[in-house]
XYZ file of C-alpha atoms in Angstrom:
599
model
C 30.290 -10.081 -15.629
C 31.454 -13.547 -14.569
C 31.531 -12.474 -10.934
C 27.977 -11.140 -11.058
C 26.761 -14.320 -12.755
C 28.366 -16.437 -10.032
C 26.716 -14.196 -7.460
C 23.292 -14.709 -9.060
C 23.831 -18.489 -9.059
C 24.886 -18.343 -5.424
C 21.696 -16.482 -4.518
C 19.595 -19.038 -6.415
C 21.190 -21.952 -4.590
C 21.104 -20.293 -1.171
C 17.378 -19.507 -1.362
C 16.252 -22.580 -3.313
C 14.720 -24.211 -0.193
C 12.396 -21.215 0.136
C 11.675 -20.620 -3.528
C 11.405 -24.158 -4.924
C 7.979 -24.779 -3.392
C 6.645 -21.243 -3.645
C 3.672 -20.576 -5.938
C 3.859 -17.175 -7.620
C 0.736 -15.406 -8.799
C 2.122 -14.282 -12.165
C 5.920 -14.384 -12.475
C 8.677 -15.863 -10.305
C 11.419 -13.908 -8.563
C 14.452 -14.121 -10.843
C 17.842 -12.392 -10.778
C 19.963 -12.051 -13.908
C 23.018 -10.177 -15.073
C 22.273 -6.644 -16.314
C 25.028 -4.892 -18.329
C 26.009 -1.282 -17.531
C 23.847 1.438 -18.992
C 24.434 5.163 -18.647
C 25.267 6.035 -15.042
C 24.036 2.643 -13.805
C 26.875 0.126 -13.426
C 26.577 -3.569 -14.210
C 24.525 -5.433 -11.616
C 22.151 -8.334 -11.031
C 18.469 -7.484 -11.031
C 15.048 -8.494 -12.188
C 11.416 -7.541 -12.635
C 8.484 -9.538 -11.298
C 4.846 -9.087 -12.243
C 2.996 -9.985 -9.037
C -0.568 -9.410 -10.247
C -3.356 -9.448 -7.682
C -1.344 -11.080 -4.887
C 0.430 -8.220 -3.122
C 1.997 -10.726 -0.726
C 4.304 -11.768 -3.565
C 5.699 -8.251 -3.587
C 6.398 -8.228 0.152
C 7.908 -11.696 -0.023
C 10.356 -10.292 -2.579
C 11.160 -7.468 -0.132
C 11.944 -10.113 2.475
C 14.134 -11.989 -0.015
C 16.025 -8.852 -1.010
C 16.711 -8.007 2.626
C 17.937 -11.530 3.339
C 20.109 -11.536 0.203
C 21.952 -8.435 1.421
C 22.328 -10.077 4.831
C 23.740 -13.331 3.388
C 25.900 -11.522 0.806
C 27.312 -8.450 2.611
C 28.992 -7.176 -0.549
C 25.602 -6.495 -2.158
C 23.445 -3.396 -1.793
C 19.895 -3.553 -3.149
C 17.135 -1.141 -3.992
C 13.563 -2.102 -4.865
C 10.587 -0.212 -6.271
C 7.318 -0.850 -8.073
C 4.894 1.030 -10.306
C 4.090 3.327 -7.353
C 7.758 4.270 -6.948
C 9.515 3.937 -3.601
C 6.792 1.847 -1.998
C 8.950 1.156 1.055
C 8.737 4.855 1.871
C 4.988 4.761 1.267
C 4.722 2.031 3.897
C 6.583 4.256 6.379
C 4.951 7.510 5.258
C 3.960 8.559 8.800
C 7.582 8.620 9.940
C 9.482 10.132 7.023
C 11.575 13.312 7.425
C 10.089 16.467 5.947
C 12.877 16.931 3.426
C 12.023 13.671 1.668
C 9.725 13.895 -1.331
C 9.021 11.794 -4.446
C 11.185 14.182 -6.451
C 14.372 13.616 -4.453
C 13.943 10.046 -3.158
C 15.437 8.240 -6.147
C 18.530 6.166 -5.333
C 18.366 7.040 -1.640
C 16.675 3.931 -0.214
C 18.761 0.760 -0.015
C 18.992 -2.539 1.777
C 22.587 -3.057 2.868
C 23.854 -5.805 5.157
C 20.273 -6.708 6.016
C 19.223 -3.221 7.150
C 17.278 -0.396 5.519
C 19.349 2.689 4.774
C 18.211 6.179 3.779
C 20.756 8.600 2.337
C 19.879 12.186 3.417
C 19.984 15.299 1.294
C 22.889 16.910 3.103
C 25.562 15.592 5.427
C 29.174 16.324 6.283
C 30.602 14.478 3.284
C 30.168 17.067 0.540
C 33.750 16.512 -0.559
C 32.892 13.020 -1.777
C 29.754 13.835 -3.738
C 27.069 16.465 -3.870
C 24.433 15.241 -1.425
C 22.401 18.421 -1.828
C 21.587 17.492 -5.404
C 18.012 16.510 -6.101
C 18.999 12.969 -7.121
C 21.998 10.722 -6.616
C 23.556 8.412 -9.120
C 23.855 4.741 -8.251
C 27.645 5.047 -8.113
C 27.472 7.965 -5.680
C 24.999 6.136 -3.468
C 27.159 2.986 -3.404
C 30.216 5.041 -2.451
C 28.368 6.561 0.471
C 26.942 3.239 1.628
C 30.326 1.545 1.565
C 32.016 4.270 3.633
C 29.298 5.704 5.903
C 26.620 3.008 6.125
C 26.233 3.407 9.905
C 25.343 7.078 9.539
C 22.739 6.405 6.857
C 20.819 3.734 8.746
C 17.117 4.607 8.448
C 15.421 5.897 11.587
C 14.019 3.271 13.927
C 10.309 4.084 13.204
C 10.921 3.816 9.447
C 12.668 0.464 9.746
C 10.039 -0.831 12.160
C 7.203 0.043 9.758
C 8.892 -1.768 6.848
C 10.099 -4.767 8.849
C 6.678 -5.232 10.369
C 5.239 -5.659 6.872
C 7.640 -8.522 6.113
C 7.602 -10.093 9.568
C 6.593 -13.735 9.786
C 8.584 -14.982 6.803
C 9.532 -17.679 5.949
C 6.805 -19.283 8.118
C 4.139 -17.224 6.299
C 4.840 -19.150 3.105
C 3.083 -22.276 4.334
C 0.322 -20.174 5.908
C -0.393 -18.612 2.482
C -1.234 -22.008 0.935
C -4.684 -23.592 0.751
C -5.131 -27.276 -0.071
C -8.437 -28.336 -1.619
C -9.931 -31.454 -3.172
C -10.450 -31.224 -6.934
C -11.992 -33.695 -9.387
C -9.564 -33.398 -12.314
C -8.560 -35.175 -15.522
C -5.681 -37.588 -14.928
C -3.467 -35.598 -17.313
C -3.742 -32.460 -15.198
C -2.978 -34.473 -12.054
C 0.193 -35.784 -13.696
C 1.223 -32.305 -14.823
C 0.709 -30.821 -11.353
C 2.823 -33.594 -9.848
C 5.686 -32.398 -12.029
C 4.986 -28.671 -11.950
C 2.789 -27.637 -8.979
C 3.311 -23.957 -9.813
C 1.382 -24.319 -13.094
C -1.817 -24.103 -11.059
C -1.290 -20.321 -10.937
C -1.207 -19.982 -14.736
C -4.320 -22.146 -15.060
C -6.263 -20.134 -12.490
C -5.237 -16.874 -14.174
C -6.287 -18.217 -17.584
C -9.730 -19.081 -16.239
C -10.056 -15.943 -14.111
C -9.123 -13.603 -17.000
C -10.824 -15.617 -19.745
C -12.427 -14.013 -22.775
C -15.317 -15.381 -24.865
C -12.874 -16.426 -27.584
C -10.896 -18.505 -25.064
C -13.922 -20.659 -24.294
C -14.180 -21.926 -27.876
C -11.456 -24.469 -27.095
C -13.479 -25.586 -24.077
C -16.363 -26.903 -26.162
C -14.529 -30.080 -27.205
C -11.638 -30.337 -24.675
C -9.169 -32.017 -27.040
C -6.340 -31.995 -24.473
C -8.136 -32.761 -21.197
C -11.399 -34.631 -21.889
C -13.583 -35.315 -18.853
C -13.798 -39.077 -19.279
C -10.753 -39.919 -17.105
C -11.090 -37.866 -13.959
C -9.850 -38.636 -10.456
C -10.091 -36.951 -7.070
C -6.863 -35.322 -5.912
C -5.504 -32.616 -3.615
C -4.338 -29.388 -5.256
C -2.256 -26.760 -3.461
C -3.285 -23.168 -4.188
C -2.321 -19.892 -2.647
C -5.198 -18.299 -0.797
C -5.384 -15.598 -3.454
C -5.632 -18.161 -6.278
C -8.190 -20.237 -4.409
C -10.363 -17.196 -3.733
C -10.234 -16.176 -7.395
C -11.270 -19.656 -8.508
C -13.984 -20.406 -5.980
C -15.681 -17.011 -6.050
C -16.363 -16.957 -9.789
C -19.752 -18.184 -10.955
C -19.439 -20.261 -14.122
C -21.659 -22.730 -15.969
C -19.787 -25.041 -18.394
C -20.873 -25.599 -21.958
C -23.002 -28.732 -22.296
C -20.871 -29.866 -25.229
C -17.781 -29.969 -22.995
C -18.964 -32.976 -21.015
C -18.147 -31.360 -17.669
C -21.476 -31.862 -15.927
C -21.799 -30.890 -12.262
C -23.765 -32.789 -9.603
C -26.461 -31.125 -7.537
C -25.234 -28.459 -5.110
C -26.354 -30.727 -2.266
C -23.816 -33.369 -3.326
C -21.089 -33.786 -0.648
C -18.336 -33.344 -3.251
C -19.974 -30.611 -5.275
C -17.220 -28.109 -4.469
C -14.510 -30.553 -5.602
C -16.338 -31.127 -8.893
C -16.795 -27.403 -9.455
C -13.174 -26.524 -8.645
C -11.929 -29.301 -10.920
C -14.175 -28.132 -13.754
C -12.916 -24.539 -13.487
C -9.287 -25.616 -13.244
C -9.668 -27.932 -16.255
C -11.008 -24.995 -18.269
C -7.948 -22.978 -17.311
C -5.539 -25.728 -18.409
C -7.414 -26.225 -21.683
C -7.274 -22.491 -22.418
C -3.501 -22.492 -21.822
C -2.934 -25.422 -24.181
C -5.095 -23.861 -26.885
C -2.665 -20.909 -27.061
C 0.602 -22.864 -27.266
C 2.911 -23.382 -30.219
C 3.584 -27.164 -29.983
C 7.279 -27.220 -29.019
C 9.556 -30.240 -29.185
C 9.323 -32.442 -26.069
C 13.070 -32.308 -25.504
C 13.498 -28.558 -25.931
C 12.689 -27.925 -22.323
C 14.242 -30.951 -20.665
C 17.715 -30.631 -22.165
C 18.581 -27.923 -19.654
C 18.497 -30.580 -16.908
C 21.397 -32.519 -18.453
C 24.147 -29.879 -18.492
C 26.975 -29.084 -16.067
C 25.068 -26.102 -14.629
C 22.270 -28.408 -13.453
C 24.795 -30.825 -11.975
C 26.434 -28.013 -9.981
C 23.035 -26.765 -8.874
C 21.908 -30.230 -7.750
C 25.188 -30.806 -5.924
C 24.786 -27.505 -4.079
C 21.248 -28.431 -3.047
C 22.478 -31.689 -1.566
C 25.169 -29.816 0.362
C 22.499 -27.458 1.747
C 20.442 -30.505 2.879
C 17.590 -29.535 0.565
C 16.334 -33.139 0.388
C 16.188 -33.351 4.217
C 17.709 -36.824 4.376
C 15.130 -38.420 2.101
C 16.260 -41.597 0.336
C 16.964 -41.067 -3.351
C 14.083 -42.419 -5.395
C 11.508 -42.158 -2.602
C 8.212 -40.373 -3.221
C 9.195 -37.361 -1.079
C 12.615 -37.180 -2.754
C 11.022 -37.222 -6.205
C 8.560 -34.507 -5.169
C 11.384 -32.269 -3.930
C 13.397 -33.034 -7.059
C 10.516 -31.970 -9.325
C 10.187 -28.696 -7.427
C 13.946 -28.121 -7.750
C 13.784 -28.785 -11.510
C 10.884 -26.375 -11.836
C 12.709 -23.694 -9.893
C 15.944 -24.288 -11.861
C 14.176 -23.890 -15.193
C 12.318 -20.771 -14.093
C 14.952 -18.892 -12.103
C 18.432 -20.103 -13.074
C 18.581 -21.127 -16.732
C 16.600 -18.252 -18.258
C 19.183 -16.441 -20.416
C 18.786 -12.722 -20.909
C 17.813 -13.033 -24.578
C 15.628 -16.137 -24.335
C 12.021 -16.109 -25.447
C 9.592 -16.823 -22.635
C 8.072 -20.278 -23.042
C 4.324 -20.229 -22.535
C 2.713 -22.345 -19.796
C 0.745 -24.210 -22.496
C 3.990 -25.319 -24.153
C 5.280 -26.605 -20.824
C 2.034 -28.489 -20.161
C 2.124 -30.240 -23.540
C 5.790 -31.093 -23.070
C 5.073 -32.624 -19.676
C 2.158 -34.623 -21.089
C 4.469 -36.163 -23.706
C 7.233 -37.000 -21.254
C 5.220 -38.138 -18.219
C 3.632 -41.517 -17.667
C -0.007 -41.263 -16.557
C -0.908 -44.124 -14.213
C -4.669 -43.850 -13.751
C -4.822 -46.827 -11.377
C -2.218 -45.292 -9.096
C -4.138 -42.011 -9.003
C -7.352 -43.844 -8.094
C -5.633 -45.714 -5.243
C -4.333 -42.410 -3.874
C -7.794 -40.853 -4.198
C -9.159 -43.467 -1.797
C -7.031 -42.091 1.062
C -6.678 -38.376 0.437
C -5.749 -36.112 3.348
C -8.499 -33.700 4.451
C -8.715 -30.372 2.681
C -8.146 -27.056 4.455
C -10.986 -25.117 5.993
C -11.946 -22.150 3.798
C -13.926 -20.242 6.419
C -11.307 -17.502 6.086
C -13.151 -16.466 2.910
C -16.091 -15.201 4.953
C -15.639 -12.114 7.116
C -18.494 -11.016 9.354
C -19.122 -7.322 10.086
C -17.797 -7.842 13.604
C -14.625 -9.425 12.237
C -14.165 -6.497 9.880
C -14.653 -3.985 12.701
C -12.084 -5.846 14.791
C -9.594 -5.880 11.915
C -10.041 -2.148 11.349
C -9.667 -1.459 15.057
C -6.448 -3.470 15.234
C -5.073 -1.711 12.164
C -5.942 1.671 13.657
C -4.409 0.794 17.022
C -1.237 -0.398 15.334
C -0.880 2.875 13.456
C -1.130 4.951 16.634
C 1.497 5.295 19.375
C 1.113 2.741 22.143
C -0.381 3.983 25.395
C -1.024 2.376 28.735
C -4.207 2.624 30.765
C -3.127 5.788 32.571
C -2.457 7.506 29.254
C -6.008 6.888 28.034
C -7.276 10.007 29.832
C -8.350 12.328 27.074
C -7.563 15.984 27.686
C -10.123 18.176 25.952
C -7.923 21.224 26.508
C -5.244 19.497 24.438
C -7.818 18.997 21.673
C -8.636 22.699 21.644
C -4.991 23.760 21.745
C -4.086 21.364 18.932
C -6.804 22.784 16.708
C -5.698 26.353 17.492
C -2.137 25.437 16.601
C -3.327 23.892 13.348
C -5.286 27.014 12.377
C -2.287 29.208 13.218
C 0.026 27.291 10.909
C 1.036 28.755 7.562
C -0.075 26.667 4.585
C 1.555 26.494 1.161
C 0.590 25.073 -2.208
C 1.765 21.685 -0.893
C -0.943 21.620 1.762
C -1.454 22.358 5.435
C 1.512 21.847 7.747
C 0.707 19.867 10.870
C 2.002 21.388 14.139
C 3.924 18.385 15.427
C 6.892 20.127 16.999
C 6.533 22.877 19.585
C 10.034 24.234 19.027
C 9.248 25.573 15.557
C 9.056 29.284 15.021
C 5.685 30.844 15.805
C 3.630 32.815 13.347
C 4.364 36.525 13.924
C 1.866 39.367 13.739
C 3.086 42.610 12.215
C 0.926 45.457 13.597
C 2.186 48.031 11.105
C 1.434 45.823 8.131
C -2.000 45.097 9.531
C -2.867 48.753 10.046
C -1.604 49.642 6.590
C -3.836 46.942 5.131
C -6.791 48.355 7.043
C -5.883 51.817 5.834
C -5.972 50.646 2.244
C -9.333 48.948 2.770
C -11.144 51.576 4.803
C -9.549 54.695 3.369
C -9.076 53.851 -0.291
C -9.624 56.381 -3.040
C -12.382 55.842 -5.545
C -9.960 54.688 -8.227
C -8.716 51.890 -5.928
C -12.150 50.437 -5.292
C -12.685 46.832 -6.232
C -15.433 45.431 -8.419
C -17.906 45.136 -5.548
C -17.485 48.827 -4.718
C -17.996 49.721 -8.368
C -21.268 47.800 -8.369
C -22.405 49.741 -5.342
C -21.518 53.010 -7.126
C -23.755 52.040 -10.028
C -26.654 51.442 -7.643
C -26.376 54.986 -6.256
C -26.060 56.905 -9.500
C -28.993 59.044 -8.414
C -26.869 60.967 -5.895
C -26.440 64.612 -6.835
C -23.154 66.448 -7.001
C -23.510 67.825 -3.445
C -23.819 64.337 -2.051
C -20.796 63.221 -4.034
C -18.754 66.157 -2.787
C -19.851 65.358 0.757
C -18.785 61.715 0.376
C -15.406 62.753 -1.039
C -14.888 65.128 1.893
C -15.788 62.379 4.360
C -13.319 60.022 2.701
C -10.538 62.588 3.039
C -11.399 62.978 6.709
C -11.294 59.185 7.155
C -7.853 59.094 5.584
C -6.620 61.503 8.251
C -7.593 59.104 11.042
C -4.731 57.370 12.811
C -4.295 53.583 12.659
C -5.347 53.217 16.300
C -8.559 55.089 15.557
C -9.193 52.811 12.601
C -8.755 49.712 14.774
C -11.023 51.204 17.412
C -13.624 51.948 14.766
C -13.406 48.370 13.480
C -13.875 47.018 16.993
C -16.933 49.192 17.492
C -18.408 47.720 14.311
C -17.715 44.241 15.637
C -19.296 45.048 18.995
C -22.392 46.371 17.303
C -22.646 43.216 15.230
C -22.308 41.110 18.390
C -25.180 43.004 20.031
C -27.403 42.421 17.028
C -26.544 38.698 16.813
C -26.851 38.104 20.564
C -30.646 37.916 20.413
C -30.800 35.739 17.284
C -30.563 31.967 16.893
C -26.974 32.378 15.733
C -25.950 34.115 18.937
C -27.825 31.672 21.143
C -26.143 28.687 19.469
C -22.813 29.501 21.143
C -21.910 28.544 24.695
C -21.164 31.628 26.812
C -18.623 31.861 29.572
C -19.781 31.364 33.108
C -20.280 34.496 35.181
C -17.251 35.579 37.119
C -14.832 34.370 34.474
C -12.463 37.158 33.521
C -11.360 37.514 29.968
C -10.261 40.091 27.472
C -13.568 39.785 25.660
C -15.486 40.424 28.894
C -13.836 43.803 29.450
C -14.792 44.843 25.937
C -18.532 44.269 26.596
C -18.729 45.369 30.214
C -20.959 48.244 29.241
C -23.702 45.877 28.095
C -24.719 43.397 30.795
C -26.697 41.309 28.341
C -23.560 40.435 26.369
C -21.432 37.668 27.832
C -18.262 36.583 26.057
C -18.485 33.174 24.444
C -16.285 30.339 25.658
C -14.096 29.803 22.585
C -12.513 26.565 23.791
C -15.834 25.061 24.874
C -17.507 25.857 21.556
C -14.524 24.513 19.618
C -14.463 21.228 21.518
C -18.270 20.849 21.394
C -18.328 21.331 17.623
C -15.414 18.936 17.148
C -17.137 16.264 19.225
C -20.394 16.765 17.375
C -18.628 16.423 14.024
C -16.724 13.365 15.258
C -19.920 11.743 16.491
C -21.599 12.384 13.127
C -18.850 10.343 11.418
C -20.309 7.208 13.041
C -16.907 5.569 13.301
C -15.959 6.303 9.693
C -13.181 8.522 8.416
C -13.982 12.224 8.395
C -12.452 15.696 8.617
C -12.347 15.832 12.417
C -10.664 12.476 12.999
C -8.270 12.990 10.067
C -7.073 16.391 11.267
C -6.764 15.403 14.927
C -5.029 12.099 14.214
C -2.561 13.839 11.920
C -1.591 15.956 14.943
C -1.310 12.948 17.233
C -4.649 13.519 19.014
C -6.990 10.553 19.217
C -10.575 10.888 20.410
C -12.243 7.974 22.217
C -15.015 6.014 20.559
C -18.533 7.240 21.303
C -19.544 3.877 22.742
C -22.616 5.082 24.634
C -23.867 7.256 21.727
C -24.373 10.246 24.033
C -24.500 13.596 22.326
C -21.463 15.845 22.410
C -23.237 18.402 24.607
C -23.222 15.857 27.421
């Protein structure tokens, strides 16, 4: 237990430079000691509610990977409410044996790499790998002794690593800085705890009518002492705040200027954010001012601060300088949120923290006004607007990334390959789990048993009256007027049919088919198919050589023409043709010139 606690503290200190300034959507990333339970040994772990910002989830994936790289003795697994979401990200490259039923405890980060423990290997003497699920202890034993063999395939690792590429640089890119006209109390609170902006935005974004009752009088943050300041949001939080239409209660005192005012957006953002902070404070339980700050006076905080200085967290800033104080406040925030939370502690509400900060922080209105006179410019928010062309380009890039790369010479589309791929798809055997895509050519082919086929025909064409199905029984009822001689004649004919050989039955069936072809040849149905060119030899042509008017249809040409027509009708959207062909690795070119498929 002590070793795991020291490990959790070591992780917190090592990644404090990344996490201290990060703004989480709902809950921070936090590791704590977890006692053993059942077949799960003692470990360090945690649960984070990431809300609407999915980037928080992938940032945690990046952190978990880096933790196993920095601490080689740790192996880590991660999942969410969808299950093994890392496998979902690499779904196009997973082995066929892997399914949601047997994937538990098989996906791990170990020494900075993604590992996938297979169902069966050559180590059955150590544990039963053929079992549907592994225990954590079994998986750890395998990872510690055969980690090289269980390294996930290159395409799987590439798909997952691509999703977390760009960190830690992406952290700064995820922020958006905007001007806000806020009460001085909120400005002071955000100086101490910048991450509280997330709780305030969520309170406003998810507000209920009852929450707005506290916003009629604004007892905590009245509008009479407001200043212009710069607030750092994440792009997700900023979008949630700016996109909501809201008109404040007249009794609140938060009146907005005309939309044509140059600082209208700053006034509106400040009004919405003030409502969020007021809602948070209206739900708090008025804690003692020192109940939260005492944690910064113990030996654990001293060790944590000393470790930060050793890691050059303060970047050479002079102690007491404005930048040093800013970094120190972020470190205190991170320490309170991620290090000192005991397993049995009650979560302190954001409103309690806000009121505590208000009672322990000096609000210098004059200083805030002097800073407002020289604020840095706010970030451009044009990223909120996406034109149709931008969306098409994004979809095209996403589609191109999901397909195998190809050079210019490989962009020649072989229509014969399209036809053959579709034939292979139709020939595949499907099960209750769905159609199986014909990716590999070395798989066993579907066999055709002639004897079984002829026996089936024999049962259909030569069945006794008691074996007739419901349709045949209906037909019998329609011909009840037949006399006994006719019935005897039919029974005699049936007995004669039963004496026919299987080859005769097949020949009879083919004659029926030929007769149907002759009848359909002169109808619109027959004329809708493309026939083979004269002089082309085929098996079908020899069958109809007696009738010069009948020309065998070109199966491949009709197949490709219908596929292209269906693909063109999709108008660039998803549809059955593109889905089936892409699942088999066949990609059709875009119909840029809008020419019909017959051309």
